[in-house]
Every structure is written in structure tokens, then in C-alpha cells.
XYZ file of C-alpha atoms in Angstrom:
686
model
C -187.076 -136.078 43.698
C -186.183 -138.501 40.925
C -186.681 -142.110 42.064
C -183.582 -144.280 42.114
C -183.293 -147.539 40.207
C -181.630 -149.089 43.247
C -183.792 -149.558 46.341
C -180.813 -150.052 48.669
C -178.510 -147.404 50.117
C -176.003 -147.363 52.969
C -177.519 -146.240 56.244
C -176.785 -142.623 57.094
C -177.925 -142.708 60.709
C -175.012 -142.051 63.041
C -174.439 -144.537 65.900
C -174.092 -141.566 68.263
C -177.905 -141.381 68.224
C -178.116 -137.744 67.089
C -180.441 -137.570 64.072
C -178.753 -134.345 62.972
C -175.404 -136.158 62.666
C -174.916 -137.215 59.063
C -172.784 -140.214 58.062
C -171.024 -140.154 54.713
C -168.978 -143.297 54.083
C -165.473 -142.918 52.673
C -165.413 -144.180 49.102
C -169.034 -143.292 48.323
C -169.840 -142.358 44.723
C -171.276 -139.063 45.915
C -168.706 -136.322 46.500
C -168.889 -133.010 48.246
C -170.295 -129.928 46.603
C -166.933 -128.271 46.322
C -165.259 -131.306 44.795
C -168.166 -131.722 42.367
C -167.641 -128.161 41.151
C -163.884 -128.520 40.866
C -164.231 -131.842 39.050
C -166.696 -130.389 36.562
C -164.584 -127.342 35.868
C -161.406 -129.397 35.523
C -163.050 -131.810 33.122
C -164.460 -129.071 30.943
C -161.220 -127.109 30.806
C -159.082 -130.116 29.955
C -161.283 -132.135 27.617
C -163.748 -129.812 25.857
C -162.677 -127.961 22.723
C -164.674 -125.655 20.465
C -167.219 -127.633 18.399
C -166.843 -127.495 14.620
C -168.947 -128.294 11.544
C -168.489 -131.959 10.633
C -167.725 -133.083 14.189
C -169.227 -136.561 14.758
C -170.940 -137.917 17.877
C -172.307 -141.372 18.620
C -175.596 -139.941 19.870
C -177.410 -136.641 20.264
C -177.112 -136.976 24.054
C -173.318 -137.110 23.749
C -173.397 -134.000 21.617
C -175.623 -132.155 24.105
C -173.304 -133.040 27.011
C -170.271 -131.909 25.022
C -171.870 -128.593 24.029
C -173.107 -128.059 27.595
C -169.577 -128.465 28.988
C -168.260 -126.085 26.349
C -170.966 -123.575 27.246
C -170.176 -123.691 30.942
C -166.504 -123.142 30.252
C -167.360 -120.071 28.130
C -169.886 -118.429 30.448
C -173.340 -119.407 29.196
C -175.752 -122.360 29.177
C -177.755 -124.064 26.452
C -181.172 -125.569 25.924
C -182.806 -127.910 23.447
C -184.846 -126.171 20.758
C -186.417 -127.687 17.645
C -186.181 -131.337 16.561
C -187.194 -132.754 13.176
C -188.563 -136.250 12.640
C -189.212 -138.467 9.609
C -191.021 -141.770 9.159
C -187.899 -143.743 8.208
C -185.149 -142.123 10.264
C -187.126 -141.039 13.301
C -185.633 -137.866 14.788
C -182.889 -136.867 12.359
C -182.216 -133.260 13.385
C -181.582 -131.625 16.773
C -181.152 -127.908 17.434
C -179.283 -126.761 20.567
C -179.265 -123.023 21.241
C -177.988 -120.500 23.784
C -180.228 -120.058 26.815
C -180.860 -116.460 25.694
C -181.902 -117.442 22.171
C -185.211 -116.174 20.758
C -187.743 -113.865 22.373
C -190.528 -114.526 24.861
C -194.002 -114.395 23.396
C -196.334 -112.034 25.283
C -198.712 -113.919 27.557
C -202.251 -113.094 28.459
C -202.179 -111.333 31.797
C -203.958 -113.094 34.594
C -207.071 -111.446 35.943
C -205.423 -110.237 39.136
C -205.100 -106.822 40.676
C -201.287 -106.598 40.588
C -199.871 -108.981 37.968
C -196.134 -109.629 38.079
C -194.226 -108.259 35.104
C -191.085 -110.403 34.882
C -188.343 -109.277 32.542
C -187.323 -111.969 30.057
C -183.679 -113.000 29.814
C -184.077 -113.907 26.132
C -182.509 -111.410 23.768
C -182.413 -113.174 20.385
C -178.895 -114.588 20.760
C -177.879 -116.524 17.635
C -175.315 -118.894 19.226
C -176.296 -122.444 18.254
C -175.262 -125.972 17.367
C -177.369 -127.970 14.875
C -177.057 -131.751 14.577
C -178.019 -134.013 11.690
C -178.266 -137.797 11.783
C -176.954 -140.047 9.034
C -176.614 -143.799 8.589
C -173.074 -145.074 7.911
C -172.518 -148.829 7.421
C -175.848 -149.510 9.057
C -175.030 -147.462 12.173
C -176.551 -144.102 13.078
C -174.260 -141.193 13.882
C -174.748 -137.467 14.422
C -172.628 -134.729 12.894
C -172.557 -130.959 13.449
C -174.202 -129.330 10.440
C -174.192 -125.731 11.735
C -172.318 -124.031 14.559
C -172.117 -120.427 15.732
C -170.497 -119.061 18.860
C -171.443 -115.402 18.311
C -173.383 -113.964 21.279
C -175.139 -110.587 21.507
C -174.945 -110.507 25.309
C -172.253 -110.496 27.964
C -170.814 -113.879 28.903
C -170.533 -114.741 32.599
C -167.497 -115.338 34.782
C -166.872 -118.704 36.453
C -168.384 -117.686 39.789
C -171.528 -116.429 37.991
C -172.106 -119.139 35.400
C -172.447 -121.832 38.071
C -175.626 -120.075 39.263
C -177.443 -120.509 35.958
C -180.435 -122.889 36.343
C -178.885 -125.469 33.993
C -175.935 -126.004 36.343
C -177.704 -125.885 39.702
C -178.106 -129.527 40.715
C -179.103 -131.020 44.079
C -177.409 -134.412 44.431
C -179.362 -137.385 45.851
C -177.418 -137.412 49.125
C -178.177 -133.689 49.583
C -181.841 -134.290 48.732
C -182.196 -136.805 51.543
C -180.451 -134.494 54.002
C -182.651 -131.534 52.977
C -185.844 -133.561 53.477
C -184.663 -134.782 56.880
C -183.920 -131.247 58.101
C -187.182 -129.951 56.655
C -189.129 -132.686 58.411
C -187.472 -131.631 61.672
C -188.802 -128.099 61.201
C -185.680 -126.298 59.973
C -186.452 -123.216 57.847
C -184.953 -123.124 54.349
C -182.241 -120.578 55.178
C -181.098 -122.703 58.151
C -181.023 -125.834 55.973
C -178.713 -124.079 53.516
C -176.480 -122.950 56.395
C -176.261 -126.494 57.803
C -175.283 -127.898 54.391
C -172.568 -125.251 54.003
C -171.153 -126.108 57.422
C -171.270 -129.865 56.828
C -169.533 -129.561 53.468
C -167.025 -126.996 54.685
C -167.757 -124.435 51.938
C -168.093 -120.677 52.138
C -171.582 -119.113 52.158
C -173.069 -119.072 48.671
C -170.660 -121.717 47.316
C -173.076 -124.649 47.219
C -173.905 -125.894 43.676
C -177.495 -124.695 44.232
C -179.185 -121.685 45.800
C -181.795 -121.181 48.496
C -184.534 -120.880 45.881
C -183.709 -124.373 44.544
C -183.972 -125.836 48.036
C -187.320 -124.136 48.614
C -188.718 -125.394 45.298
C -187.405 -128.905 45.948
C -188.987 -129.091 49.422
C -192.299 -127.748 48.131
C -192.373 -130.244 45.249
C -191.429 -133.184 47.477
C -194.057 -132.374 50.084
C -196.727 -132.290 47.413
C -195.459 -135.526 45.846
C -195.301 -137.308 49.193
C -198.845 -136.299 50.051
C -200.119 -137.531 46.692
C -198.181 -140.814 46.634
C -198.140 -141.824 50.299
C -201.161 -144.114 49.987
C -199.840 -145.709 46.789
C -196.420 -146.275 48.358
C -197.956 -147.912 51.436
C -199.951 -150.253 49.224
C -196.832 -151.106 47.181
C -194.882 -151.926 50.342
C -197.596 -154.257 51.588
C -198.023 -155.998 48.232
C -194.286 -156.470 47.625
C -193.733 -157.803 51.145
C -196.554 -160.308 50.638
C -194.981 -161.345 47.321
C -191.674 -161.912 49.120
C -193.417 -164.074 51.714
C -195.119 -166.096 48.971
C -191.754 -166.573 47.268
C -190.315 -167.942 50.524
C -193.242 -170.360 50.843
C -192.767 -171.499 47.251
C -189.047 -172.195 47.750
C -189.760 -174.039 51.025
C -192.175 -176.360 49.186
C -189.475 -177.268 46.657
C -186.518 -177.341 49.063
C -187.126 -178.848 52.524
C -183.779 -177.444 53.716
C -184.859 -173.858 53.053
C -185.993 -172.077 56.245
C -187.875 -168.828 56.771
C -189.838 -167.021 59.459
C -191.733 -163.754 59.793
C -193.718 -161.604 62.215
C -196.854 -159.518 61.739
C -197.985 -156.263 63.334
C -201.289 -155.508 65.077
C -202.963 -155.082 61.666
C -201.788 -158.543 60.556
C -199.328 -156.994 58.076
C -195.901 -158.600 57.500
C -193.434 -156.794 59.734
C -190.099 -158.675 59.772
C -188.994 -161.582 57.592
C -185.863 -163.766 57.610
C -184.667 -166.717 55.537
C -181.744 -169.118 55.118
C -180.714 -171.948 52.793
C -179.755 -175.591 53.260
C -176.245 -174.975 51.897
C -175.868 -172.099 54.341
C -176.736 -174.288 57.348
C -174.307 -176.984 56.208
C -171.596 -174.362 55.718
C -172.273 -172.992 59.197
C -171.609 -176.445 60.683
C -168.026 -176.169 59.350
C -167.276 -172.447 59.511
C -169.766 -171.049 62.022
C -167.157 -170.137 64.619
C -167.135 -166.513 63.395
C -170.221 -164.736 62.009
C -170.376 -161.258 60.469
C -173.779 -159.570 60.773
C -173.865 -156.682 58.285
C -176.613 -154.106 58.859
C -175.193 -151.190 56.860
C -177.883 -151.101 54.152
C -181.533 -150.159 54.209
C -184.262 -149.872 51.582
C -185.169 -146.334 50.541
C -188.346 -147.650 48.930
C -189.714 -149.914 51.656
C -188.181 -148.371 54.767
C -186.696 -151.769 55.711
C -183.340 -152.455 57.336
C -181.357 -155.251 55.670
C -179.308 -157.609 57.809
C -177.046 -160.227 56.183
C -175.225 -163.005 58.074
C -171.862 -163.933 56.581
C -169.074 -166.351 57.390
C -165.641 -167.145 55.969
C -164.934 -170.556 54.460
C -161.547 -172.315 54.509
C -160.558 -170.606 51.240
C -160.994 -167.137 52.739
C -164.202 -166.388 50.809
C -167.387 -164.803 52.089
C -170.182 -167.334 52.501
C -173.797 -166.330 53.116
C -175.724 -167.775 56.084
C -178.995 -165.879 55.828
C -180.864 -162.584 55.396
C -183.362 -160.604 57.449
C -185.527 -157.557 56.689
C -186.550 -155.506 59.730
C -189.098 -152.706 60.049
C -186.940 -150.743 62.488
C -183.615 -150.730 64.311
C -184.965 -151.341 67.800
C -183.556 -153.788 70.315
C -186.802 -155.789 69.990
C -186.310 -156.243 66.223
C -182.652 -157.220 66.574
C -183.569 -159.685 69.323
C -186.086 -161.388 67.041
C -183.510 -161.491 64.225
C -180.902 -163.164 66.450
C -183.391 -165.663 67.866
C -184.504 -166.588 64.350
C -180.940 -166.992 63.107
C -180.025 -169.265 66.022
C -183.084 -171.350 65.222
C -182.033 -171.590 61.560
C -178.559 -172.848 62.548
C -180.075 -175.363 64.995
C -179.045 -173.689 68.208
C -175.276 -173.558 67.606
C -174.049 -170.186 68.858
C -171.034 -168.668 67.106
C -167.803 -168.139 68.998
C -167.524 -164.536 67.751
C -169.955 -162.160 66.045
C -168.745 -159.087 64.122
C -171.116 -156.134 63.626
C -171.290 -152.393 63.106
C -171.483 -149.983 66.034
C -175.162 -150.131 67.025
C -176.391 -149.745 70.610
C -179.668 -151.663 70.124
C -177.825 -154.535 68.419
C -175.183 -154.604 71.157
C -177.882 -155.014 73.822
C -179.645 -157.749 71.826
C -176.415 -159.725 71.380
C -175.625 -159.443 75.086
C -179.020 -161.022 75.896
C -179.338 -163.631 73.151
C -175.690 -164.650 72.712
C -174.207 -164.203 76.206
C -171.276 -166.576 75.553
C -170.427 -165.112 72.136
C -167.659 -162.520 71.859
C -169.035 -159.337 70.249
C -166.569 -157.427 68.043
C -167.196 -154.165 66.179
C -165.608 -154.171 62.722
C -162.772 -151.661 62.586
C -163.423 -151.025 58.887
C -166.886 -149.670 59.681
C -165.334 -147.284 62.194
C -162.629 -146.108 59.809
C -165.218 -145.446 57.088
C -167.026 -143.002 59.398
C -164.004 -141.045 60.663
C -163.914 -138.617 57.748
C -167.596 -137.756 58.159
C -167.157 -137.200 61.884
C -163.879 -135.321 62.093
C -162.651 -134.005 58.734
C -164.578 -130.751 59.100
C -163.758 -129.892 62.758
C -160.081 -130.851 62.271
C -159.680 -129.313 58.817
C -156.103 -129.572 57.539
C -155.095 -131.557 60.646
C -157.408 -134.451 59.769
C -154.831 -136.407 57.719
C -152.358 -136.201 60.605
C -155.072 -137.369 63.002
C -155.996 -140.260 60.685
C -152.376 -141.431 60.579
C -152.114 -141.306 64.391
C -155.440 -143.128 64.780
C -154.258 -145.893 62.420
C -151.193 -146.398 64.624
C -153.413 -146.471 67.716
C -155.519 -149.240 66.174
C -152.481 -151.567 66.210
C -151.425 -151.002 69.831
C -151.617 -154.424 71.507
C -151.311 -153.475 75.193
C -154.397 -152.139 77.009
C -152.450 -149.708 79.183
C -150.517 -148.371 76.193
C -153.757 -147.986 74.212
C -155.498 -145.931 76.869
C -152.396 -143.790 77.450
C -151.987 -143.046 73.750
C -155.723 -142.430 73.397
C -155.535 -139.691 76.029
C -152.558 -138.139 74.262
C -154.396 -138.249 70.908
C -157.603 -136.543 72.059
C -155.603 -133.937 73.969
C -153.327 -133.153 71.031
C -156.226 -132.647 68.608
C -158.530 -130.998 71.187
C -161.150 -133.754 70.959
C -161.641 -134.436 74.670
C -165.261 -133.238 74.537
C -166.045 -134.617 71.052
C -169.092 -136.911 71.238
C -167.847 -139.275 68.538
C -164.492 -139.833 70.191
C -166.320 -140.410 73.486
C -168.519 -142.967 71.720
C -165.502 -144.763 70.265
C -163.802 -144.893 73.657
C -166.917 -146.336 75.289
C -166.851 -149.092 72.619
C -163.089 -149.712 72.930
C -163.609 -153.202 74.348
C -165.349 -154.169 71.088
C -162.923 -152.848 68.449
C -159.490 -152.055 69.904
C -156.951 -154.755 69.043
C -155.578 -154.516 72.591
C -158.945 -155.783 73.901
C -159.885 -158.296 71.194
C -156.454 -159.745 70.330
C -157.218 -162.992 72.155
C -160.620 -163.416 70.468
C -160.929 -165.778 67.508
C -161.794 -163.917 64.294
C -160.510 -166.313 61.581
C -159.045 -163.413 59.518
C -162.450 -161.767 59.023
C -160.952 -158.402 60.027
C -158.483 -158.283 57.143
C -158.953 -155.628 54.432
C -159.289 -158.370 51.811
C -162.268 -159.986 53.535
C -163.891 -156.614 54.152
C -163.576 -155.845 50.438
C -165.021 -159.246 49.484
C -168.033 -158.625 51.745
C -168.559 -155.215 50.178
C -168.324 -156.712 46.678
C -170.775 -159.489 47.612
C -173.303 -156.967 48.926
C -172.914 -154.721 45.900
C -173.516 -157.714 43.650
C -176.814 -158.700 45.266
C -178.038 -155.135 45.865
C -177.191 -153.368 42.612
C -180.068 -152.456 40.342
C -182.751 -154.045 42.533
C -186.114 -152.403 41.972
C -188.294 -154.699 44.114
C -188.040 -157.238 46.929
C -188.905 -160.135 44.633
C -185.886 -159.485 42.378
C -183.666 -159.021 45.432
C -184.790 -162.371 46.885
C -184.049 -164.130 43.600
C -180.615 -162.504 43.382
C -179.737 -163.631 46.908
C -180.883 -167.159 46.037
C -178.479 -167.245 43.098
C -175.542 -165.958 45.149
C -176.140 -168.080 48.271
C -175.128 -171.651 47.234
C -171.600 -172.413 48.391
C -171.029 -174.679 45.407
C -170.890 -171.710 43.034
C -167.239 -171.105 43.964
C -165.961 -174.605 44.725
C -162.845 -174.415 42.549
C -161.815 -170.894 43.516
C -158.475 -170.635 45.242
C -157.309 -174.181 44.339
C -154.167 -172.776 42.860
C -150.708 -174.298 42.804
C -148.863 -173.761 46.087
C -145.151 -173.055 45.651
C -142.599 -174.083 48.239
C -140.373 -171.187 49.323
C -138.154 -172.463 52.133
C -137.908 -176.242 51.635
C -138.454 -176.669 55.376
C -140.205 -179.968 56.247
C -142.781 -177.960 58.212
C -143.732 -176.108 55.033
C -144.036 -179.333 53.018
C -146.254 -180.859 55.701
C -148.491 -177.775 55.967
C -149.024 -177.731 52.195
C -150.456 -181.233 52.297
C -152.934 -180.358 55.073
C -154.098 -176.762 54.607
C -156.160 -175.124 51.877
C -154.218 -172.852 49.508
C -155.577 -169.773 51.303
C -154.544 -170.909 54.785
C -151.229 -172.295 53.538
C -150.390 -168.970 51.906
C -150.900 -167.191 55.241
C -148.871 -169.778 57.185
C -146.156 -169.823 54.523
C -145.738 -166.056 54.911
C -145.178 -166.582 58.639
C -142.714 -169.433 57.972
C -140.644 -167.224 55.650
C -140.574 -164.384 58.196
C -139.748 -166.775 61.051
C -136.249 -167.224 59.597
C -135.517 -163.588 60.526
C -135.991 -164.216 64.262
C -133.621 -165.352 66.964
C -134.760 -167.492 69.891
C -133.318 -166.949 73.363
C -134.153 -169.249 76.283
C -135.011 -167.537 79.565
C -134.267 -168.708 83.101
C -137.884 -169.743 83.738
C -137.955 -172.003 80.691
C -139.803 -169.587 78.414
C -138.307 -168.120 75.233
C -137.867 -164.662 73.733
C -138.337 -164.236 69.973
C -136.501 -161.203 68.647
C -136.203 -159.863 65.070
C -132.599 -159.611 63.911
C -133.107 -155.936 62.996
C -135.452 -155.288 65.926
C -138.202 -154.252 63.481
C -140.859 -155.172 66.031
C -141.086 -155.814 69.747
C -139.960 -158.958 71.512
C -142.489 -161.752 71.988
C -142.577 -164.235 74.848
C -143.105 -167.836 73.723
C -143.997 -170.608 76.183
C -143.362 -174.229 75.147
C -144.851 -177.229 76.966
C -143.290 -180.308 75.344
C -145.246 -182.891 77.347
C -148.462 -182.171 75.411
C -146.928 -180.150 72.545
C -148.530 -176.855 73.467
C -147.068 -173.528 72.430
C -148.288 -170.046 73.408
C -147.031 -166.686 72.135
C -147.689 -163.291 73.669
C -148.751 -161.927 70.236
C -151.800 -164.283 70.386
C -151.896 -164.686 66.613
C -153.027 -168.315 66.790
C -155.847 -167.415 69.197
C -156.817 -164.579 66.852
C -156.646 -166.232 63.413
C -156.115 -169.972 64.002
C -152.741 -169.881 62.212
C -149.425 -170.088 64.038
C -147.301 -166.940 64.248
C -143.709 -166.538 63.084
C -142.446 -166.522 66.678
C -143.959 -169.913 67.520
C -142.828 -171.365 64.209
C -139.268 -170.231 64.850
C -139.215 -172.025 68.193
C -140.556 -175.241 66.605
C -137.838 -175.001 63.959
C -135.206 -174.620 66.680
C -136.711 -177.642 68.452
C -136.171 -179.652 65.231
C -139.853 -180.177 64.478
C -140.367 -181.493 60.946
C -144.163 -181.436 61.241
C -146.515 -179.131 63.088
C -148.535 -180.729 65.907
C -152.027 -181.664 64.735
C -153.670 -179.323 67.250
C -152.334 -176.372 65.248
C -154.160 -177.371 62.088
C -157.640 -176.121 62.907
C -160.429 -178.046 61.122
C -161.755 -174.805 59.572
C -158.473 -174.324 57.651
C -157.949 -177.915 56.518
C -158.477 -178.939 52.912
C -160.344 -182.091 54.004
C -162.961 -179.911 55.744
C -164.237 -178.275 52.561
C -167.929 -178.435 51.728
C -166.974 -180.170 48.493
C -164.069 -182.641 48.144
C -160.996 -181.169 46.500
C -159.418 -184.434 45.267
C -156.351 -182.563 44.094
C -153.496 -184.670 45.495
C -152.714 -186.049 42.030
C -153.104 -182.566 40.593
C -150.602 -181.193 43.131
C -148.161 -183.966 42.234
C -148.532 -183.174 38.532
C -148.055 -179.494 39.356
C -144.804 -180.323 41.155
C -143.531 -182.241 38.101
C -144.488 -179.355 35.843
C -142.819 -176.839 38.132
C -139.568 -178.809 38.193
C -139.550 -179.106 34.401
C -140.211 -175.374 33.947
C -137.537 -174.469 36.498
C -134.971 -176.517 34.581
C -135.960 -174.891 31.299
C -135.885 -171.351 32.690
C -132.477 -171.891 34.341
C -131.003 -173.003 31.027
C -132.748 -170.150 29.192
C -131.398 -167.616 31.686
C -127.840 -168.898 31.308
C -127.994 -168.785 27.515
C -129.704 -165.363 27.311
C -127.124 -163.573 29.468
C -124.239 -164.294 27.099
C -125.092 -161.336 24.847
C -127.346 -158.309 24.652
C -128.880 -159.565 21.400
C -129.808 -162.899 22.978
C -131.300 -161.192 26.069
C -133.477 -158.827 23.997
C -134.705 -161.721 21.848
C -135.599 -163.867 24.896
C -137.321 -160.974 26.657
C -139.399 -160.180 23.553
C -140.425 -163.798 22.985
C -141.281 -164.445 26.653
C -143.438 -161.322 26.804
C -145.435 -162.504 23.794
C -145.661 -166.047 25.156
C -146.935 -164.794 28.508
C -149.684 -162.766 26.849
C -150.676 -165.792 24.753
C -150.802 -168.108 27.788
C -152.922 -165.655 29.773
C -155.469 -165.559 26.960
C -155.875 -169.342 26.988
C -158.797 -170.936 28.921
C -157.978 -172.274 32.382
C -158.668 -175.968 32.955
C -160.064 -177.034 36.325
C -156.996 -179.147 37.075
C -153.596 -179.805 35.553
C -153.282 -183.337 34.195
C -150.284 -183.586 31.946
C -148.255 -186.488 30.649
C -144.884 -185.009 31.468
C -142.011 -186.155 29.237
C -138.543 -186.583 30.584
C -136.451 -183.511 31.188
C -134.614 -183.631 27.888
C -133.056 -180.180 27.936
C -130.117 -180.075 25.611
C -127.678 -177.193 25.567
C -126.608 -175.941 22.191
């Protein structure tokens, strides 16, 4: 098996606990066998034309790939033959030939009683493509010097050509699955059958055959036996280097913290670390923590855990990392204890994780007063792997119904609709659906709506976490490089000016003006959206003093709003403020009806305020300058609009000039703040 340049992959162990259950995350680079075949055939049929003499390629590898795709489309495969090299040009000629080119030379027969007499497939076919390198303007390029597509043998059909050795490939994801099943004692023919069932393809339609699987398993077993001792030594040495790196950083930075455990042989077992900036950030934004454990090292056999938070600009902020030898409750308990020690004993209000039984038990013991939530995006990423094959063509319908179920806010309604869903799709006895239902108190919005999550469950934040992890994990070949990469990404100051964009006013309501002066651009944008939508709601006072908020088109259900004027408290049945820390449209509508020009201070949570940033923003003057600029531009554009609509010629000219101006402005560098000496608004009409 070819070693990967990246030591980190997403975990493929299913939370159901069955080792035979294989998790394939939606959006992975790897695709199914059938889709790989279709993609390859589609590409070759649409993009590959017959090569010709004089055709130019940037490299000989590009030419080989092109000729290989052409060959597959036409029913044969190719191989590399002769290459010619010179002292000045290096390799300047490459010969690619049909796989049946030439003749096999007779070999000396082995001194055995019954030697095998294999018939050669080579028949002297003259189909070929010869490349020659030349230097043009100092750059090397390859051109086709000879080409022949005349074969002296029968060409294969599509369903036959895919079985040629050149096109039989075992993808990395399939390699891991094959080794797992082989280790469990599955015979080769059963392994092939399992892969066909998992991929949903007909027998014999995998992009490789049983012989390839047998050869791969045999080769891997031999390689593992030979390299096991070397790999163990590498793991120990690299882990010790990581520990030494932590000690070195701790000597230079007293705020850096780390801890580790050793096994009975005094070898490093688990190791965790955090940074001074991370601890300071936790003091401001540590109410909600995301503990991501979806990656593990394929080289070191270590599970990676990363603690994240969300700052007041909606960005992912790193709190610490841990590497664990296994996924046991004991290891997770140590990780949580160490993290709490790093953050000086301050437990988070909510912790968001993947679905993991051992981690759930550890959190229940170590963080008894912390609300544990399972990230819905982790669940959704596993659905296809769990149910697409048993449901077949009904899976997309199921997925749509499950998405609707995820937004049901009433517990009774959720459980009723759940029963209808599993009955309709005949999933009552499905182990994965049973697992999800047993975890419903951790992920269903009807159970966690009143828990504070600070918008960490939005798709945008989930994508930012994924991008952050990809950035620190991509191309890492050893633990030392990984540790250095995390150290570069960890400081919160690296993104201090992100999100400090100009905040437009949309409604001119005093509440909106006040919120803009208090909240960060990220939080204000969310609240502003609710303010705009609040204008579409009617408020009706009930006999008991509460209020009903109802959309004028009845696009959603009614919400009950309770107002206590004596201490300026407001509560809505949608529980948006309890969930995100930002008031909902229903509550805002009632405050507007009550003639509030400013929101009560209690509804500006410290974590969303601009004055609670890790680094001072100092952008009041900038905002004022932005307002002046906006007013000047509005006046100009109003006049321009009036003048351009008087004729078609004027409109086309204005549209053409504005398009060019916009492209020019976008190409200009962005200053950190806008500080302009605005002239008077001297717009003259001509």
C-alpha cells in the first residue's frame, strides 16, 4: 500500500460500535467504485481526441495520461517502453506502446517437475506514440513525433477493457477496508462480496478483481511484518520529539501549558497542550466549547482531539489539542481533566461533540453541570453511509423528511414524527436509527432549543471548523510539523481585523442604530436580520397579559411572548435568545410596539459586544467616516440613476463604466480602516 503524504484521515469507526460498519463522510474526496468508473469513462469520451503528430504537451506525464485515456476509450491499454537520454537535455525521448507490443523473450525454465507454461499476451502490435522533447524560449515541451493506431489484435469492449491490469486500481479507502476485513479473518471472496454490497454494485463490477485483492493482502502482510519494528520505533521517536518541542515552547512562553501520560513501559501515551492566547480567549468566549475528535493519525495510531470556541466575530478560535492512544472512556476522562486544568477550572456552559459513547460517559462524570450537545452536522454527514444502500432510490426522500424532523421544536411532535418516519421507510429495527433515537436528547432541536450554543451549530461555523482543521492537517508528514502548524494557527491575533466591515442601516429604527454601536459586525448582522423580519409580524395582547406574535402571511407558527416591564425581561417561546444570545424577531417586534428606542442592556451579551474583543477595535471614528462616505455615495448614485434613465444610450454607457469601475476597485488593496477627508456634497446636475 502506497504511504500517504498526509498522516491524518477522518475516523471511519461507526459510533454504533460494530467494527464491520464502515463510515464514509459525505463530501469526501473518495467516491464509490461505480462513480469512479462512470467519471473516468465520461471524462475520456468527452475530452480525449485521437493524438496526432505535432501535438504538444507540457510534460511526458501529461502525454502518458492523455494517451492512456485514449487507449481506454478505444479498448486497449498502454505501457512505457524505451526512453533516450542525453547529457545536456536529460531524457529527451519517450516511447509509449500498446500493451501487446513486442514479443516475450523465452525464459530459462525453473528446475521444477511441472513448470507452468503461461501464454504471452504480446503479439507484436505496432500501435505506438513517440514523444520528443525540445526547448522553446527556455522552456521544455514535448511533442508527438510518431503516432500509429493500427493494431493486429482485437480491441476490447467497455466492460472488458476495465479489467486490464492498467485500469484495475484499489483506492486508499478500499485498501483500508480490505485490510480491516482481512485482519478479522474474512476470506478473499467474502471481502469482495462485502465491498460489492457496501458500494451497491453488481457482482464483478468493482474496479478491481479478486486476484488484485489477494495480491494486495499478501503484499501488505509481508510489508507489515517487515516494517512493524521500524514503525514502532518511529512512533516512539516522533512522540518524544513532540514532547521536547512542548518543553522548548514552555521555556520560552510561560503561558504555554502542556501535560502527558506514560504507559507501563515509560513510553509517552497521551499528550495535550494549550496556548496563553487560547486561555485568555476562553475567559471571554468559553461559554460554548466544540471538542472535535473526527480525525486520527494513520501513521501513529493516535486520535486527535481539538478544542474550539467561537469569538464575538463568529470565527473559530482554538483552545487546545490532545493526542490520545485510544478512544476509551479513561483516555477521554484524562483529556477533559487536562483541559479543565488548562482553562483554570472554568467549566463551559455547553460542550459540542461527535456521537461517541465513551466521550459521553466521560463528559457526564467530569463536566456534570455542562450541557452536552451532539453536532447535527456530524450526524448528517453519516446518514448517506448508513442508509443510502438499504433505502436505495428512497434515500433522497428520507433525507428530505429527516431534515424537516431536525427542525421540529416540540418534543411530543418530534417523537410522533420520528415514529411515522421509521415506519414509513421500514427502519424500525435499523440499528443506526435506534442509536440516533437513543441520543435524541443530545442533538434534536426540540430537546436542546433552550441550551446556549452561541451559533456554533450554524452551517457557516461548521464549515469554518472544517476549513481550520484542513489547514492544520493538510500535508503533515510528522508530529513535529503538525505541532508547528498548530502553533502558527492558534494565536487569536492573527485575525484581529477580520469582520470589521461597514455595517449598513436597513430600517432606520432607533433600536438598530443603538445595536450597531454596541455589537460586533457579526452579531449586529444577525440581529439586524431579525429586526428586518420583525416588521412582518403582528402583536396581539392576550387576556393573561402575554402576547402572540404572528406572521402576516402565517409563514410560521405563532410564538408566545411574555413581557415583564418591572425589570425589563422578555421571554419568547421560540427560545432564540436562550439558544444564540441574540433576540428573536418576535421579541423585537414587541419592544418596537412598546416604543423602545434602545434594547435593554441585559440583551447585549458580553460575548457579542465589540468592547469584549481580545484586541481593541477603536473603530468609532472609522464608522463615522464610513457613514459620511456612505451618504456621499448615496447622493451620487441617486443623481446618476436619475440621469441614466433618461435614455437607452445613457443607461448603457453608465452600466459599462460602472462595471469597469467596480472591477478596478476590487483589484485595489484594502486599507485596515477608512480615513478620508470628505469634501462637501457638491453634486451638480447638468
